[in-house]
Short mmCIF file of N, CA and C in Angstrom, two decimals:
data_model
loop_
_atom_site.label_atom_id
_atom_site.label_comp_id
_atom_site.label_asym_id
_atom_site.label_seq_id
_atom_site.Cartn_x
_atom_site.Cartn_y
_atom_site.Cartn_z
N MET A 1 9.34 8.21 7.07
CA MET A 1 8.46 8.25 7.21
C MET A 1 7.65 7.17 8.03
N SER A 2 6.80 6.79 8.74
CA SER A 2 6.34 5.65 9.20
C SER A 2 5.15 5.85 8.29
N PHE A 3 4.48 4.36 8.37
CA PHE A 3 3.32 3.62 7.84
C PHE A 3 2.24 4.04 8.77
N LYS A 4 1.28 4.60 7.95
CA LYS A 4 -0.13 4.70 8.83
C LYS A 4 -0.88 3.08 8.97
N HIS A 5 -0.94 2.26 8.27
CA HIS A 5 -1.43 1.29 8.19
C HIS A 5 -0.51 0.03 8.34
N VAL A 6 -1.24 -0.88 9.50
CA VAL A 6 0.00 -2.22 9.65
C VAL A 6 -0.69 -3.44 8.44
N ILE A 7 0.30 -4.02 8.47
CA ILE A 7 0.08 -5.53 7.82
C ILE A 7 -1.19 -6.38 8.27
N GLY A 8 -1.85 -6.79 7.68
CA GLY A 8 -3.39 -7.43 7.94
C GLY A 8 -4.59 -6.39 8.38
N GLN A 9 -4.44 -5.18 8.36
CA GLN A 9 -5.42 -3.66 8.85
C GLN A 9 -6.46 -3.95 7.67
N ILE A 10 -7.45 -3.74 8.15
CA ILE A 10 -8.85 -3.64 6.80
C ILE A 10 -8.82 -2.50 6.63
N VAL A 11 -8.75 -2.07 5.34
CA VAL A 11 -8.87 -0.64 4.78
C VAL A 11 -10.07 -0.52 3.33
N SER A 12 -10.15 0.75 3.28
CA SER A 12 -11.17 1.20 2.31
C SER A 12 -10.39 1.90 1.37
N VAL A 13 -10.29 1.85 -0.03
CA VAL A 13 -9.96 2.59 -1.15
C VAL A 13 -10.93 3.41 -1.07
N THR A 14 -10.88 4.81 -1.03
CA THR A 14 -11.00 5.95 -0.98
C THR A 14 -12.19 6.46 -1.95
N ILE A 15 -11.63 6.31 -2.96
CA ILE A 15 -12.43 6.53 -4.58
C ILE A 15 -13.64 5.46 -4.55
N SER A 16 -13.21 4.55 -4.58
CA SER A 16 -14.19 3.89 -5.15
C SER A 16 -15.11 2.99 -3.80
N GLY A 17 -14.28 2.94 -2.26
CA GLY A 17 -15.50 2.50 -1.20
C GLY A 17 -15.04 0.85 -1.23
N GLU A 18 -14.29 0.27 -2.14
CA GLU A 18 -14.00 -1.05 -1.91
C GLU A 18 -12.96 -1.28 -0.68
N VAL A 19 -13.46 -2.27 -0.35
CA VAL A 19 -12.72 -2.88 0.97
C VAL A 19 -12.00 -3.63 0.96
N GLY A 20 -10.62 -3.95 1.44
CA GLY A 20 -9.90 -4.74 1.76
C GLY A 20 -8.74 -4.96 2.52
N HIS A 21 -7.82 -5.54 2.97
CA HIS A 21 -6.55 -6.20 3.99
C HIS A 21 -5.43 -5.76 3.31
N VAL A 22 -4.48 -4.92 4.05
CA VAL A 22 -2.93 -4.74 3.78
C VAL A 22 -2.37 -5.81 3.73
N LYS A 23 -1.84 -6.74 2.71
CA LYS A 23 -1.07 -7.74 2.32
C LYS A 23 1.21 -7.30 2.03
N GLY A 24 1.06 -6.01 1.67
CA GLY A 24 2.19 -5.77 2.03
C GLY A 24 2.38 -4.12 2.31
N ARG A 25 3.30 -3.64 2.19
CA ARG A 25 3.76 -2.25 1.92
C ARG A 25 5.18 -2.14 1.70
N ALA A 26 5.03 -0.77 1.07
CA ALA A 26 6.44 -0.10 0.46
C ALA A 26 6.95 0.91 1.22
N GLU A 27 8.24 1.67 1.07
CA GLU A 27 8.66 2.74 1.65
C GLU A 27 9.46 3.40 0.64
N TYR A 28 9.62 4.37 0.31
CA TYR A 28 10.63 4.90 -0.21
C TYR A 28 11.02 6.18 -0.59
N ASN A 29 12.66 6.41 -0.53
CA ASN A 29 13.07 7.70 -0.21
C ASN A 29 12.72 8.52 -0.97
N ALA A 30 12.14 8.71 -2.01
CA ALA A 30 11.34 10.41 -2.57
C ALA A 30 9.99 9.43 -2.80
N GLY A 31 9.08 9.91 -2.18
CA GLY A 31 7.68 9.38 -2.41
C GLY A 31 6.86 9.42 -1.02
N SER A 32 5.28 8.76 -2.11
CA SER A 32 4.46 8.41 -0.33
C SER A 32 4.76 6.90 -0.68
N ASN A 33 4.21 6.35 0.87
CA ASN A 33 4.32 4.58 1.48
C ASN A 33 3.44 4.73 0.48
N GLN A 34 3.54 3.27 0.29
CA GLN A 34 2.64 2.21 -0.76
C GLN A 34 1.92 1.22 -0.13
N TYR A 35 0.75 0.61 -0.43
CA TYR A 35 0.27 -0.99 0.36
C TYR A 35 -0.34 -1.56 -0.92
N LEU A 36 0.09 -2.80 -0.42
CA LEU A 36 -0.49 -4.01 -1.13
C LEU A 36 -1.73 -4.29 -0.65
N ILE A 37 -3.17 -3.95 -1.59
CA ILE A 37 -4.44 -4.01 -0.80
C ILE A 37 -5.11 -5.66 -1.27
N HIS A 38 -5.25 -6.58 -0.55
CA HIS A 38 -6.29 -7.38 -1.42
C HIS A 38 -7.62 -7.18 -1.59
N TYR A 39 -8.49 -6.98 -2.23
CA TYR A 39 -9.99 -7.06 -2.05
C TYR A 39 -10.94 -7.71 -3.12
N GLN A 40 -11.80 -7.29 -2.94
CA GLN A 40 -13.13 -7.69 -3.74
C GLN A 40 -13.49 -6.71 -4.42
N ALA A 41 -13.21 -6.79 -6.05
CA ALA A 41 -13.49 -5.63 -6.83
C ALA A 41 -15.07 -5.68 -6.99
N ALA A 42 -15.58 -4.55 -7.56
CA ALA A 42 -16.94 -4.54 -7.90
C ALA A 42 -17.70 -5.59 -8.86
N ASP A 43 -16.91 -6.32 -9.39
CA ASP A 43 -17.66 -7.45 -10.35
C ASP A 43 -17.40 -8.72 -9.88
N GLY A 44 -16.60 -8.78 -8.50
CA GLY A 44 -16.56 -10.21 -7.81
C GLY A 44 -15.49 -10.56 -8.07
N ARG A 45 -14.57 -10.28 -8.86
CA ARG A 45 -12.91 -10.99 -8.72
C ARG A 45 -12.28 -10.36 -7.49
N ALA A 46 -11.24 -11.16 -7.20
CA ALA A 46 -10.19 -11.14 -5.98
C ALA A 46 -8.97 -10.14 -6.82
N VAL A 47 -8.40 -9.30 -6.01
CA VAL A 47 -7.50 -8.42 -6.61
C VAL A 47 -6.58 -7.97 -5.76
N ASP A 48 -5.38 -7.82 -6.37
CA ASP A 48 -4.33 -7.58 -5.64
C ASP A 48 -3.87 -6.15 -6.04
N ALA A 49 -3.80 -5.24 -5.57
CA ALA A 49 -3.58 -3.68 -6.00
C ALA A 49 -2.91 -2.73 -4.98
N TRP A 50 -1.79 -2.06 -5.90
CA TRP A 50 -0.82 -1.16 -4.87
C TRP A 50 -1.47 0.39 -5.24
N PHE A 51 -1.48 0.86 -3.65
CA PHE A 51 -2.51 1.87 -4.16
C PHE A 51 -1.41 2.91 -2.67
N GLU A 52 -1.02 4.42 -2.96
CA GLU A 52 -0.57 5.16 -2.17
C GLU A 52 -1.50 5.16 -0.65
N GLU A 53 -0.77 5.63 0.04
CA GLU A 53 -1.31 5.61 1.32
C GLU A 53 -2.59 6.68 1.74
N GLY A 54 -2.33 7.96 0.78
CA GLY A 54 -3.51 8.92 0.66
C GLY A 54 -4.81 8.67 0.24
N GLU A 55 -4.81 7.38 -0.55
CA GLU A 55 -5.78 6.82 -0.99
C GLU A 55 -6.57 5.99 -0.37
N LEU A 56 -5.87 5.63 1.01
CA LEU A 56 -6.49 4.69 1.71
C LEU A 56 -6.48 5.01 2.80
N SER A 57 -8.28 4.43 3.77
CA SER A 57 -9.00 4.87 4.91
C SER A 57 -8.79 3.43 5.62
N PRO A 58 -8.83 3.78 7.15
CA PRO A 58 -9.27 2.82 7.88
C PRO A 58 -11.08 2.33 7.88
N ALA A 59 -11.03 0.96 8.00
CA ALA A 59 -12.30 0.22 7.69
C ALA A 59 -12.51 -0.78 8.55
N GLU A 60 -13.71 -0.71 8.93
CA GLU A 60 -14.39 -2.20 9.52
C GLU A 60 -14.57 -2.89 8.76
N PRO A 61 -14.32 -4.41 9.19
CA PRO A 61 -14.69 -5.49 8.68
C PRO A 61 -16.01 -5.80 8.42
N GLN A 62 -16.47 -6.30 6.96
CA GLN A 62 -17.03 -6.53 6.31
C GLN A 62 -17.88 -7.98 7.23
N ALA A 63 -19.41 -7.67 6.67
CA ALA A 63 -20.05 -9.04 7.52
C ALA A 63 -20.13 -10.40 6.52
#
C-alpha cells in the first residue's frame, strides 16, 4: 500500500482540527499506514503523536 502523505507535509487531524506536519510514517503488513504528526495541541503544548491514515487530511500552512 502506498502512502497518502509525504514527510514534511502539513496535515489536519480530522476529528480535532489540529494542524501539524508529518514527522514520520509506518507501513504495516496487516493494518493501515500510520503517521507521526508534530503539532501544537489546543492547550499550547508541542505534541508528537501517531495517527492512522484515515484520521488525517491535507491542510494549508497556518500563518
